[in-house]
C-alpha positions in Angstrom: 322.6 255.9 75.4 322.1 259.6 74.5 318.6 260.7 73.7 317.7 260.0 70.1 317.2 263.7 69.5 320.5 265.0 70.9 322.1 265.4 67.5 319.1 267.2 66.3 320.3 270.1 68.4 322.4 271.4 65.5 319.6 272.5 63.0 321.8 275.3 61.7 324.5 272.9 60.5 321.8 270.7 58.9 320.3 273.8 57.2 323.7 275.1 56.0 324.6 271.6 54.6 321.5 271.5 52.6 322.0 275.0 51.3 325.6 274.3 50.3 324.6 271.2 48.3 321.8 273.0 46.6 324.2 275.8 45.6 326.7 273.4 44.2 324.0 271.7 42.1 322.4 275.0 40.8 324.8 275.6 37.9 324.2 272.2 36.5 320.4 272.5 36.8 320.4 276.0 35.3 322.6 274.9 32.3 320.3 271.9 31.6 317.2 274.2 31.9 318.8 277.0 29.9 319.8 274.7 26.9 316.4 273.0 27.0 314.5 276.3 27.0 316.6 277.9 24.4 316.2 274.9 22.0 312.6 274.5 22.7 311.9 278.2 22.0 313.7 277.9 18.7 311.4 275.2 17.4 308.1 275.4 15.5 305.2 273.3 16.7 305.7 270.9 13.8 309.3 270.5 14.8 308.3 269.9 18.3 306.2 267.0 17.2 309.1 265.8 14.9 311.5 265.8 17.9 309.4 262.8 19.2 310.2 260.6 16.2 312.9 258.1 15.6 313.7 257.0 12.0 315.5 253.8 10.7 318.9 254.5 9.1 319.6 251.0 7.8 318.3 247.6 7.5 319.4 244.2 6.2 317.7 242.9 3.1 318.1 239.9 0.8 320.5 242.0 -1.3 322.6 243.2 1.6 322.4 246.2 3.9 320.3 249.0 2.5 321.0 252.6 3.9 318.5 255.3 4.1 320.7 258.2 4.8 319.4 260.3 2.0 315.7 259.9 2.9 316.5 260.3 6.6 318.7 263.2 5.8 315.7 264.9 4.0 313.6 264.4 7.1 316.3 265.8 9.3 316.5 268.9 7.2 312.8 269.3 6.4 311.2 268.4 9.8 314.0 268.4 12.3 313.3 264.9 13.6 314.5 264.0 17.1 316.3 260.7 16.7 317.6 258.0 14.4 317.9 254.2 15.0 320.8 252.3 13.7 320.4 248.7 12.5 322.8 246.5 10.4 325.9 247.9 8.6 329.7 248.4 8.9 331.2 250.5 11.8 332.9 252.9 9.4 329.9 253.4 7.2 327.6 253.8 10.3 329.9 256.4 11.8 330.0 258.4 8.6 326.3 258.1 8.3 325.9 259.4 11.8 328.3 262.3 11.2 326.5 263.2 8.0 323.1 263.2 9.7 324.4 265.1 12.8 325.8 267.7 10.4 322.4 268.3 8.8 320.5 268.6 12.1 319.3 271.9 13.4 318.9 270.2 16.8 321.4 267.4 17.5 320.0 264.0 17.0 319.6 261.4 19.6 321.3 258.2 18.1 319.7 255.0 19.3 320.5 251.3 18.7 319.1 247.9 19.8 322.5 246.4 21.0 321.5 244.0 23.7 324.7 241.9 23.2 326.8 244.9 22.1 327.5 246.4 18.7 328.3 243.0 17.3 324.5 242.4 17.4 324.1 245.0 14.6 327.5 245.9 13.1 329.5 243.6 10.9 333.2 243.2 11.7 332.4 243.6 15.4 332.4 240.6 17.6 329.1 240.0 19.3 329.0 239.6 23.1 327.1 236.9 24.9 323.4 236.8 24.9 321.6 237.6 28.1 320.5 234.1 29.0 324.3 233.1 29.2 324.8 236.1 31.6 321.9 234.7 33.7 324.0 231.5 34.3 326.8 233.6 35.9 326.5 233.8 39.6 328.2 237.2 40.1 326.1 240.1 38.9 329.2 242.4 39.0 330.3 240.7 35.8 327.0 241.8 34.2 327.8 245.5 35.4 331.3 245.3 33.7 329.5 243.9 30.7 327.2 246.9 30.5 330.1 249.2 31.0 331.8 247.6 28.0 328.7 247.8 25.8 328.4 251.4 26.9 331.9 252.3 25.9 331.3 250.7 22.5 328.3 252.8 21.9 330.0 256.1 23.0 332.9 255.3 20.6 330.4 254.9 17.8 328.5 258.1 18.5 325.4 256.4 19.9 323.7 257.7 23.1 320.8 255.2 23.6 320.8 251.5 23.9 317.5 249.6 23.9 318.7 247.3 26.6 318.5 245.5 28.8 315.7 243.1 28.3 314.0 242.6 31.7 311.3 240.2 30.5 311.1 237.2 32.6 311.2 234.2 30.2 308.7 232.0 32.0 307.6 230.4 28.7 310.4 228.1 27.3 308.7 228.2 24.0 308.9 232.0 23.7 309.6 232.6 20.0 310.9 236.3 20.4 312.5 236.8 23.9 313.9 233.4 25.0 317.7 233.7 25.2 317.5 237.5 25.2 316.2 237.3 28.8 318.4 236.7 31.9 316.1 233.9 32.9 312.9 232.8 34.5 313.6 234.1 38.1 312.3 237.5 38.7 315.0 238.3 41.4 317.8 237.4 39.0 316.2 239.2 36.0 315.8 242.4 38.2 319.3 242.3 39.7 321.0 241.6 36.4 318.9 244.3 34.7 319.8 246.8 37.2 323.6 245.9 36.9 323.5 246.0 33.0 321.6 249.4 33.3 324.1 250.8 35.7 327.0 249.8 33.5 325.6 251.6 30.6 324.5 254.7 32.5 327.7 255.0 34.5 329.6 255.5 31.2 327.0 257.9 29.9 324.8 255.8 27.8 321.0 255.9 28.3 319.7 252.4 29.2 316.2 251.1 28.4 314.2 248.7 30.3 312.2 246.5 28.0 309.5 245.4 27.1 307.0 246.8 29.6 304.9 245.3 31.1 306.7 242.0 30.3 307.0 240.0 27.2 308.3 236.7 28.6 305.2 234.6 28.6 304.1 234.7 25.1 303.9 232.1 22.3 303.6 234.6 19.4 306.3 236.8 17.9 305.0 240.5 18.0 306.9 241.2 14.9 304.3 239.2 13.1 301.1 239.3 15.3 299.8 240.6 18.6 300.6 238.3 21.4 298.0 237.7 24.1 298.7 237.2 27.8 295.8 236.0 30.0 296.9 236.9 33.5 295.3 238.8 36.3 296.8 242.2 37.5 297.8 240.3 40.7 299.8 237.9 38.7 301.4 240.6 36.6 302.2 242.7 39.6 303.9 239.8 41.4 306.0 238.5 38.5 306.2 240.4 35.1 306.2 243.9 36.7 308.7 243.2 39.4 311.9 243.8 37.4 310.6 246.9 36.0 309.8 248.2 39.4 313.2 247.5 40.5 314.8 249.1 37.4 312.6 252.3 38.0 313.7 252.6 41.7 317.4 252.2 40.6 317.2 255.1 38.1 316.8 253.6 34.6 316.6 256.5 32.2 314.0 255.1 29.8 311.6 252.2 29.2 310.3 250.6 26.0 306.5 249.7 25.7 305.8 246.3 24.3 303.1 245.4 21.7 301.1 243.0 23.8 297.3 242.3 24.3 296.6 242.0 28.1 292.9 242.1 28.8 293.5 242.6 32.5 295.2 246.0 31.6 293.1 247.0 28.6 290.2 244.8 27.2 289.5 247.1 24.2 289.7 244.9 21.0 293.4 244.8 19.6 294.4 247.6 22.0 298.0 246.8 22.4 299.8 247.8 25.6 301.9 250.2 23.5 298.9 252.3 22.6 296.9 251.7 25.7 296.4 254.7 28.1 295.6 252.1 30.8 299.1 250.7 30.4 301.3 253.8 29.8 299.7 256.4 31.8 297.5 254.7 34.4 299.9 251.8 35.2 303.3 253.1 34.3 303.0 256.7 35.1 300.3 257.0 37.8 300.5 253.6 39.7 304.2 252.9 39.4 305.3 256.5 39.3 307.8 256.2 36.5 308.5 259.7 34.8 311.5 258.8 32.7 311.5 258.7 29.0 309.3 256.1 27.2 309.8 254.6 23.8 307.2 252.6 21.9 308.5 249.4 20.5 308.8 249.6 16.7 305.6 251.0 15.2 306.1 249.0 12.0 305.8 245.6 13.8 302.7 243.8 12.6 301.5 243.0 16.2 300.1 246.5 16.2 300.6 248.1 12.7 297.9 245.9 11.1 295.3 247.1 13.5 296.2 250.9 13.3 297.9 251.6 9.9 299.6 254.9 8.8 299.9 257.8 11.1 297.0 256.7 13.3 299.3 254.4 15.4 301.5 257.3 16.3 298.6 259.4 17.4 297.3 256.4 19.5 300.8 256.0 21.1 301.0 259.7 22.2 297.4 259.6 23.5 298.5 256.5 25.5 301.3 258.7 27.1 304.4 257.6 25.2 307.1 260.2 24.8 309.0 258.9 21.7 307.8 257.2 18.5 310.0 254.4 17.3 309.8 254.0 13.5 306.6 255.8 12.7 305.0 255.2 9.3 305.7 258.6 7.6 306.9 261.9 9.3 304.6 264.1 7.2 301.5 262.1 7.8 302.3 261.6 11.5 302.7 265.4 12.0 299.3 265.9 10.3 297.6 263.2 12.2 298.8 264.6 15.6 297.7 268.1 14.7 294.3 266.8 13.7 294.1 264.9 17.1 294.9 268.1 18.9 292.2 269.9 17.0 289.8 267.1 17.8 290.6 267.3 21.5 292.3 263.9 21.8 295.6 265.5 22.4 296.7 268.8 23.8 299.6 271.0 22.7 300.7 271.0 26.3 301.3 267.2 26.0 303.5 267.6 23.0 305.4 270.5 24.6 306.0 268.5 27.8 307.2 265.4 25.8 309.5 267.6 23.7 311.0 269.2 26.7 311.7 265.8 28.3 313.4 264.6 25.1 315.6 267.8 24.9 316.5 267.4 28.6 317.6 263.8 28.0 319.7 265.0 25.1 321.5 267.5 27.3 322.0 264.9 30.1 323.7 262.4 27.8 325.9 265.0 26.0 323.9 265.2 22.7 323.9 269.0 23.1 327.6 269.1 22.4 327.9 266.0 20.2 331.1 265.8 18.2 331.7 263.9 14.8 332.6 260.3 15.3 336.3 259.6 14.5 336.6 256.8 12.1 340.3 256.2 12.7 340.8 252.6 14.0 337.1 252.4 14.9 336.7 248.8 14.2 339.7 247.8 16.4 338.4 250.2 19.1 335.0 248.6 19.0 336.4 245.1 19.3 338.8 246.0 22.2 338.1 243.9 25.3 335.3 241.9 23.7 337.1 238.6 23.7 338.2 239.2 27.2 334.7 239.8 28.4 333.3 236.8 26.5 336.0 234.6 28.1 335.1 235.9 31.5 331.4 235.2 31.0 332.2 231.7 29.6 334.3 230.7 32.5 331.6 231.8 35.0 328.6 230.5 33.0 329.5 226.9 32.0 327.3 224.7 34.1 327.9 221.2 35.2 324.4 219.7 35.3 325.1 216.0 36.1 328.2 214.1 37.2 327.7 210.4 37.6 331.0 209.1 36.3 334.3 209.9 38.0 336.0 209.1 34.6 335.8 212.9 33.9 336.5 216.1 35.9 339.1 216.3 34.8 339.8 214.1 31.8 343.6 214.3 31.6 344.9 215.7 28.4 348.2 215.1 26.6 347.2 211.4 25.9 350.0 209.0 25.7 350.2 206.2 23.0 349.0 203.5 25.4 346.1 205.5 26.9 342.6 204.4 26.1 341.2 205.8 22.8 339.0 208.8 22.9 336.3 209.8 20.4 334.8 213.2 19.8 331.3 212.9 18.4 330.5 216.4 16.9 326.7 216.8 16.2 325.6 219.5 13.9 328.9 220.2 12.1 330.9 218.8 9.1 334.3 220.2 9.7 336.5 221.0 12.7 335.5 223.9 15.0 337.6 225.1 17.9 336.4 222.2 20.2 337.2 219.6 17.7 340.6 221.0 17.0 341.4 221.1 20.7 340.2 217.4 21.0 342.6 216.4 18.3 345.5 218.4 19.7 345.1 217.8 23.4 343.7 214.3 23.4 344.7 212.9 20.0 341.0 212.1 19.7 339.3 210.7 16.6 336.6 213.1 15.5 333.1 212.0 14.0 330.7 214.3 12.4 326.9 214.0 12.3 324.6 216.7 10.8 320.9 217.0 11.5 319.9 215.8 8.1 321.4 212.3 8.3 319.0 209.5 8.8 319.0 207.0 11.7 320.4 204.2 9.6 323.5 206.1 8.6 324.1 207.2 12.1 323.7 203.8 13.6 326.2 202.2 11.5 328.8 204.5 12.9 327.5 204.2 16.4 328.3 200.6 16.7 332.0 201.3 15.7 332.3 204.1 18.2 330.8 202.1 21.1 333.1 199.1 20.6 336.3 201.0 19.9 336.4 203.8 22.3 336.6 203.9 26.1 335.9 207.6 26.5 333.4 209.5 24.3 333.0 213.3 24.4 329.9 214.6 22.6 329.3 218.2 21.5 325.9 219.4 20.3 326.6 222.3 17.9 325.0 224.5 15.5 321.3 224.4 16.4 318.9 227.2 16.3 318.5 229.9 19.0 314.7 229.5 19.2 312.7 226.4 20.1 310.6 225.7 16.9 311.2 222.1 15.5 313.4 221.0 18.4 315.8 223.9 17.7 316.5 222.1 14.5 318.0 219.1 16.1 316.9 215.9 14.4 315.3 213.1 16.4 318.0 210.8 14.9 320.7 213.0 16.3 319.0 213.0 19.8 318.6 209.2 19.7 322.3 208.8 18.8 323.6 210.8 21.7 321.3 208.9 24.1 322.6 205.6 22.8 326.3 206.7 23.0 326.0 206.8 26.8 324.8 203.3 27.4 328.1 201.3 27.3 331.0 203.7 27.6 332.1 206.7 29.6 330.5 209.6 28.0 330.1 213.3 28.5 327.7 215.7 26.6 328.4 219.3 26.1 325.5 221.3 24.7 326.5 224.5 23.0 323.8 226.9 22.6 320.3 227.9 24.1 320.2 225.8 27.3 316.6 224.9 26.7 317.8 222.4 24.3 319.4 220.3 27.0 315.9 219.0 27.6 316.6 216.4 25.0 319.7 215.2 26.9 318.5 215.3 30.6 319.2 211.6 31.0 322.9 212.0 30.4 325.1 210.7 33.1 327.5 213.7 32.6 326.0 216.8 31.1 327.4 220.2 30.6 325.5 223.4 29.5 327.7 225.8 27.6 325.0 228.3 26.3 326.7 229.5 23.2 328.6 228.0 20.3 331.4 230.4 19.5 335.2 229.7 19.6 335.7 231.3 23.0 333.0 229.2 24.8 334.3 226.0 23.1 337.8 226.8 24.2 336.6 227.4 27.8 334.7 224.1 27.7 337.8 222.2 26.8 339.6 224.0 29.7 336.8 222.7 31.9 337.1 219.2 30.7 340.9 219.2 31.3 340.4 220.7 34.8 342.0 224.1 34.0 338.9 225.9 35.2 336.0 225.0 37.4 332.2 224.9 36.9 330.7 227.9 38.4 327.4 228.5 36.5 323.8 227.5 37.3 320.9 227.2 35.1 318.9 230.6 34.7 315.9 228.5 33.5 314.1 225.2 34.1 314.9 222.8 31.2 313.3 219.6 32.6 312.1 218.1 35.9 315.5 216.9 36.6 317.2 220.2 36.0 315.4 223.2 37.2 316.3 226.8 37.7 319.3 227.0 39.9 320.7 223.6 39.0 324.4 223.3 38.7 327.3 221.7 40.4 329.9 224.0 41.7 333.3 222.3 41.4 336.8 223.1 42.6 336.0 224.6 46.0 338.7 226.6 47.6 339.5 223.9 50.2 339.1 220.2 49.7 337.0 218.0 51.9 338.0 215.2 54.1 336.5 212.7 56.5 337.0 213.9 60.1 339.3 211.0 61.1 341.6 211.6 58.1 342.5 215.0 59.5 342.5 214.2 63.2 339.0 214.5 64.5 336.8 212.1 66.4 333.8 212.2 64.0 331.2 211.3 66.8 332.6 214.1 69.1 332.5 216.6 66.3 328.9 215.8 65.5 328.0 217.2 69.0 328.0 220.6 67.2 324.7 219.5 65.8 323.0 219.2 69.1 324.4 222.6 70.3 322.9 224.3 67.1 319.6 222.5 67.4 319.2 223.6 71.0 320.1 227.2 70.1 317.5 227.2 67.2 314.9 225.7 69.4 315.4 228.4 72.1 315.4 231.0 69.4 318.8 232.3 69.8 319.0 232.4 66.0 316.8 231.1 63.1 319.6 229.2 61.3 323.3 228.9 61.1 326.3 227.6 59.0 329.3 226.0 60.8 332.6 225.2 59.0 335.6 223.5 60.6 338.9 222.9 58.7 342.0 221.3 59.8 345.3 221.0 57.9 343.9 222.7 54.9 340.9 220.4 54.6 337.2 221.0 55.5 336.2 218.3 58.1 332.8 219.6 59.0 330.5 221.8 57.1 326.7 221.9 57.8 323.8 224.3 57.4 321.0 224.4 59.9 317.6 226.0 60.2 315.9 228.7 58.2 316.4 232.4 57.2 313.4 233.3 59.4 311.8 231.6 62.4 308.5 231.1 60.3 310.2 230.9 56.9 310.3 228.0 54.4 313.6 229.3 53.0 316.2 226.8 54.3 319.8 227.9 55.1 322.3 226.2 52.8 326.2 226.0 53.0 326.0 228.6 50.2 324.1 231.1 52.1 325.5 234.6 52.2 325.5 236.4 55.6 326.2 240.0 56.8 329.6 239.5 58.4 329.5 242.6 60.5 332.8 243.3 62.2 334.4 240.4 60.5 334.8 243.1 57.8 337.6 244.5 59.9 339.8 241.5 59.4 338.7 240.1 56.1 338.7 243.3 54.3 340.3 246.4 56.0 343.1 244.6 57.9 344.0 242.5 54.8 344.3 245.7 52.8 346.4 247.4 55.4 348.7 244.5 55.6 349.2 244.3 51.9 350.1 248.0 51.8 352.5 247.4 54.7 354.1 244.7 52.6 354.4 247.2 49.8 355.9 249.8 52.1 353.0 252.2 51.3 351.8 252.3 54.8 354.1 252.6 57.9 352.5 251.6 61.1 354.7 254.1 63.1 353.4 257.0 60.9 350.4 259.2 61.8 346.9 259.5 60.4 347.5 263.0 59.1 350.3 261.9 57.0 347.9 259.7 54.9 344.7 261.9 55.1 345.8 265.4 54.4 342.4 266.9 55.4 343.1 265.9 59.0 346.4 267.7 59.4 345.1 270.7 61.2 342.9 268.6 63.5 343.4 266.8 66.7 343.3 263.5 64.7 346.3 264.2 62.7 348.8 262.8 65.3 347.1 259.5 65.9 349.4 256.6 65.3 348.3 254.0 62.7 349.5 251.2 65.1 347.2 252.5 67.9 344.3 252.9 65.6 344.7 249.2 64.6 344.9 248.3 68.3 341.7 250.4 69.2 343.7 252.5 71.6 344.1 255.9 69.6 341.4 257.7 71.7 338.7 257.7 68.9 335.1 257.5 70.0 333.5 254.0 69.9 331.0 255.1 67.3 329.0 258.0 65.9 325.1 257.5 65.4 325.2 259.3 62.2 321.6 258.4 61.4 320.1 260.2 64.3 321.0 263.5 62.6 319.0 262.5 59.6 315.6 261.5 61.1 312.8 263.8 62.3 311.2 264.0 65.7 308.8 261.3 64.8 311.6 258.9 63.7 311.1 259.4 60.0 313.8 260.1 57.5 314.2 263.9 56.8 312.6 264.3 53.3 315.3 266.8 52.3 318.1 264.2 53.0 316.4 261.1 51.5 314.7 260.0 48.3 312.6 256.9 47.6 314.6 256.3 44.4 318.1 256.7 43.2 319.1 259.8 41.3 322.2 262.0 40.8 321.9 263.9 44.1 320.6 261.0 46.1 322.9 258.1 45.1 323.7 256.4 48.4 321.4 253.5 49.0 320.9 252.7 52.6 317.9 250.4 52.3 315.0 249.4 50.0 313.4 252.7 48.6 315.8 254.8 50.7 318.6 256.8 49.1 320.7 259.3 51.1 321.7 262.6 49.7 325.1 262.2 48.0 326.8 265.2 49.7 325.8 264.0 53.2 328.8 261.6 53.0 331.1 264.6 53.5 329.0 265.6 56.5 329.6 262.4 58.2 333.4 262.7 57.6 333.2 266.1 59.3 331.3 264.5 62.3 334.2 262.1 62.7 336.8 264.9 62.5 335.1 266.9 65.1 334.3 263.9 67.4 335.6 263.9 71.0 339.1 262.5 71.3 339.9 260.4 74.5 343.3 259.3 76.0 345.6 257.2 73.9 346.4 254.8 76.8 343.0 253.4 77.0 341.5 250.6 75.1 338.1 251.6 73.4 336.8 249.2 70.7 336.0 251.6 68.0 334.3 251.6 64.6 335.6 255.0 63.8 339.2 253.5 64.0 338.4 251.2 61.0 336.5 253.8 59.0 339.6 256.0 59.0 341.7 252.8 58.1 339.5 252.2 55.2 339.9 255.8 54.1 343.6 255.3 54.3 343.5 252.3 52.1 341.6 254.4 49.5 343.9 257.3 49.7 347.0 255.3 49.3 345.9 252.8 46.8 343.7 255.0 44.7 341.0 252.4 44.7 337.9 252.1 46.8 338.2 249.7 49.7 335.9 247.2 48.2 337.6 247.4 44.8 341.0 247.0 46.5 340.3 243.8 48.3 338.4 242.4 45.2 341.4 243.0 43.0 344.1 242.0 45.4 342.5 239.1 47.2 338.9 237.8 46.4 339.1 237.7 42.7 342.7 236.2 42.3 341.8 233.7 45.0 338.8 232.5 43.1 336.3 233.6 45.7 332.8 234.3 44.4 330.5 235.2 47.4 332.6 237.5 49.6 332.4 241.2 48.9 330.4 244.3 49.7 326.9 245.4 48.5 325.7 241.8 47.8 322.5 243.0 46.2 324.5 244.1 43.3 325.9 240.6 42.7 323.3 238.0 44.0 319.7 237.4 44.2 318.1 237.9 47.5 317.3 234.1 47.9 320.9 233.6 48.5 321.2 236.3 51.3 320.1 235.8 54.8 317.9 238.6 56.2 318.9 240.6 59.3 316.9 242.9 61.5 313.4 244.3 61.2 314.7 247.8 62.1 312.5 249.7 64.3 314.2 253.1 63.9 315.9 254.8 61.0 315.2 252.5 58.1 311.9 251.1 59.4 312.0 247.8 57.4 313.3 244.2 57.3 316.8 244.4 56.0 317.9 241.9 53.5 321.2 242.4 51.6 321.7 245.9 52.9 324.3 246.1 55.6 322.8 245.9 59.1 325.3 248.5 60.5 323.5 251.9 60.0 326.8 253.9 59.6 328.2 251.6 57.0 324.8 251.7 55.2 325.1 255.6 55.1 328.6 255.3 53.6 326.9 253.4 50.8 327.4 249.8 52.1 331.3 250.0 52.1 333.1 251.0 55.2 336.2 249.9 57.1 334.2 248.6 60.0 331.3 246.8 58.4 329.6 246.0 55.1 331.2 242.8 54.1 329.1 239.8 53.2 330.0 236.2 52.3 329.7 232.5 52.8 331.7 230.1 54.9 333.6 228.7 51.9 335.2 232.0 51.0 336.0 232.9 54.6 337.7 229.6 54.9 339.9 230.3 51.9 341.0 233.7 53.4 341.8 232.2 56.8 343.6 229.4 55.2 345.8 231.8 53.2 346.6 233.5 56.7 347.2 230.1 58.3 349.7 229.2 55.4 351.7 232.3 55.9 350.2 234.4 53.2 350.1 231.8 50.3 347.1 230.2 48.8 347.1 227.7 45.9 350.7 228.5 45.1 350.3 232.3 45.0 351.6 234.7 47.7 349.2 237.3 48.9 351.0 238.5 52.1 354.3 238.2 53.7 354.6 235.6 56.4 356.4 238.1 58.8 353.6 240.7 58.3 350.9 238.0 59.3 353.0 237.0 62.3 353.2 240.7 63.4 349.6 241.5 62.9 348.2 238.3 64.6 350.5 238.4 67.8 349.5 240.2 71.0 350.6 243.8 70.3 349.2 245.8 73.3 350.0 245.9 77.0 346.6 247.1 77.9 344.3 244.7 75.9 344.2 241.4 74.3 344.3 242.8 70.7 346.5 242.1 67.7 346.9 244.6 65.0 343.3 244.6 63.7 342.8 241.1 64.8 341.0 240.0 68.0 342.7 237.3 70.2 341.9 235.3 73.2 342.0 237.0 76.6 345.4 236.6 78.0 344.1 234.7 81.0 341.2 232.9 79.2 342.4 229.4 80.2 341.6 230.2 83.9 338.7 232.5 83.3 335.2 231.5 84.4 334.0 232.7 81.1 336.9 232.1 78.6 336.9 233.9 75.3 336.7 232.7 72.6 336.9 229.3 74.2 338.9 227.6 76.9 341.1 225.5 74.7 342.0 228.2 72.2 345.8 228.5 72.2 347.5 232.0 72.6 348.3 231.8 68.9 344.7 232.1 68.0 343.3 235.1 66.1 340.0 236.0 64.5 337.0 238.2 65.3 333.3 238.1 66.1 330.5 240.1 64.5 327.4 241.7 65.9 324.9 240.0 63.6 326.0 236.6 64.9 329.2 235.6 63.2 332.7 234.6 64.2 335.9 233.4 62.6 338.9 231.9 64.4 342.2 230.5 63.3 344.4 228.5 65.7 347.9 227.9 64.1 348.9 225.5 67.0 346.3 223.0 65.6 346.3 224.3 61.9 342.6 224.8 62.8 339.9 227.0 61.2 336.4 227.6 62.9 333.7 229.6 61.3 330.2 230.3 62.6 327.8 232.2 60.7 324.2 233.2 61.7 321.6 236.1 61.6 320.8 236.1 65.3 319.6 239.7 64.9 316.7 238.6 62.8 314.1 239.8 63.3 315.1 241.6 66.6 318.5 243.1 67.0 318.0 243.1 70.7 317.8 239.3 71.0 321.0 238.5 72.9 320.3 234.8 73.5 323.2 233.7 71.3 325.5 235.7 73.5 324.0 234.6 76.9 323.9 231.0 75.9 327.5 231.1 74.7 326.7 229.3 71.6 329.8 230.2 69.5 332.2 229.5 72.3 330.5 226.2 73.1 330.7 225.0 69.5 334.5 226.1 69.3 335.2 224.1 72.5 333.4 221.1 71.1 335.6 221.3 68.1 338.8 221.4 70.3 337.4 218.4 72.3 337.0 216.4 69.1 340.6 216.6 68.1 342.2 213.2 68.5 
């Protein structure tokens, strides 16, 4: 291997790259600074104070929505306040109010809103989106990102630049009266991940996100709107739990944070000193210790949790002394300005503090387009704001509905379209008195009889009907509806209603659907068949009926613990891609097949890998599927069949080659054409004439790999500071590992290194990562989509695959992802959820040669699709002839197919047959460096998948290879065929 510093011999290139990047960024930086300076210099000191204030525009009262546009308009004209906050009202009236106020403003107003579940949370006529706790039941965090984008588009259409969302409080108190279903759940990793994805969705469409409520509002029993909640936890406890999501949000570039009104003695023990007005919290903890320098908002200063202790303008002064930037709903503008100036005269504040905060506010206004804000167009605004909302709600419902218990095969599915002689079905609707969407579907699809019970009926009246139902009906479906969002008084569910549901299950087949806050399922944990649905709107009810009928499968898991039986993560995933079968039923000797267990046990004992998953399918059915060992040798985290692994080079066939095959089918790629015809920037280089066919065969002459990272580390092995940042920002957007973000422009530098790399002869086989990096670029150039998005849209999503994809940290919590190497050079950390391959990491986790993660279930589905000639569950994804072409031997100088690996042509007589002695010549697949392999043998209709993290913790551990573990298992599978 070349010396680690060889590539450092080009310091001039490195220097010029940095200079070019800095020059390209200069115009934007100077425009930002010029506008900020110009506006700042035009303001009086009073106006600079007023720029830190946010006033309420409207609120809901007993007599309807009350608007304060005239009062706020006077404050805009007289004081030049900085921002306004929208609450309730109609979309047209809100837009006109925003336009009116912006028209009065000397300095454009920052328009804010608290729209955690979209504008429907505040605006009438707008459909509300799902609460965050329902999102927490979804297992794919990319849906949360798309949710955030939709909310962001709504806000931009309404002329709003700031959303006080997402909530990243960990709801670890089920009786929390103020957060509860506004949280993503009780697991810090899920709250952090989903908070980051919601934030990215907002900010990627140009809306400022706000992480709230710092330092964590989830473990309280008092509503801070009415009193000051107290949290008795040590700093160690806070740091390990409550602060974790905020730290992750800060690292990923959230633009603002909201400070909670909490009393936490471990942070500040001064009497009644809320965290929102505590310098220990805002400056010492948030700014100094955690290093967050973004914009900070106070929570509303009119909330009684803090206002009753510091009335009038004093609360605003205390907030600024604490270190906050913006004052949300101060008592009175004039009084606040006076109090702030008095504090400056008294030495408690400095004008420099006010100036710095004012400049920060102005810089945010420029960044989020407020400097050039235009009037909101009210034409068709209501329809525009409702666009795509129902589609998103349906997507969330289908992915959130959670099957908690299944003890009766009578259901799943319960066939619809009941014939006259079918057993009678009853729908018992708790909490309603007329048909809702679920009841209507029960009548229509099942010809069910419907019974209503409200929460005011006494036990006697319920019991009289109970006996009738139990005697007459063989199938009973129960829906628990219309209960409160928060836990006071059993969510408003009467004890009589709870008792009725419990008794209904004793004698008949019964299934219970709970529509609303999942904590309420605590009253029904004894149900034989129980489904958590999270919300009670028509779309969720419709999705629940589809689940009952078997039209959709259960995909959700509980985001919180509801009882001892159903804890966080509970949920039965139904409708797997491939069915299971007993080994003999598909032609296996079960005893011989179980020899796989002993091979794995021996490998783990000898530390060839800490754990593994093996899946064997035959004839389209899974005959063997087991998980072994742990994530680490000394870890308590067990591997499960759901564990997601870094698939390494399996990426080449399960992502890039799939994409190329699809584009060949569509005649958008011709294997006989040349690289330069698809990548115009290569046309004047020696790479232009390389045949696509030869690139797929690894015989185009490209170098095996380029150690891109070596050029970005210094002589001591540390990342060069000018090329890396410890947190994400515009110019450092490429995540390569935890707390390590590569300069965005360096991606072009890597492409240039590939273009200028040495080219070898075309008649020689050289297994090359560069081949597939170029192929990935072709997919993107031809399709107009990134590689990850192309395979997601064309394969993974329509096939119903949930785990497989790139950048798993953006979709799953870390406890589902197996760690890989403790990297001793370049990233210098234990990698988990970041791609092991350093080159793929430097391309942002998506590259043609590596970056794909997934579990055995999803891999089996892809391989089955290939085995079945391109069809899966009745839908065609690839042409059979294309699969036959790509998976055949296509080279006279190697064993390769087009993209696919194959057995050595003489493997049956070899002393070390690859991949195993009994694999037929029809076999195709691939192996991965991290300890993975996938193989398909059409002769036997056989699929074999082996997943491990053999590189953990040491990538130089080659025992898995030397012991031939993967091949031994594969041969054992063949030997078990009857």
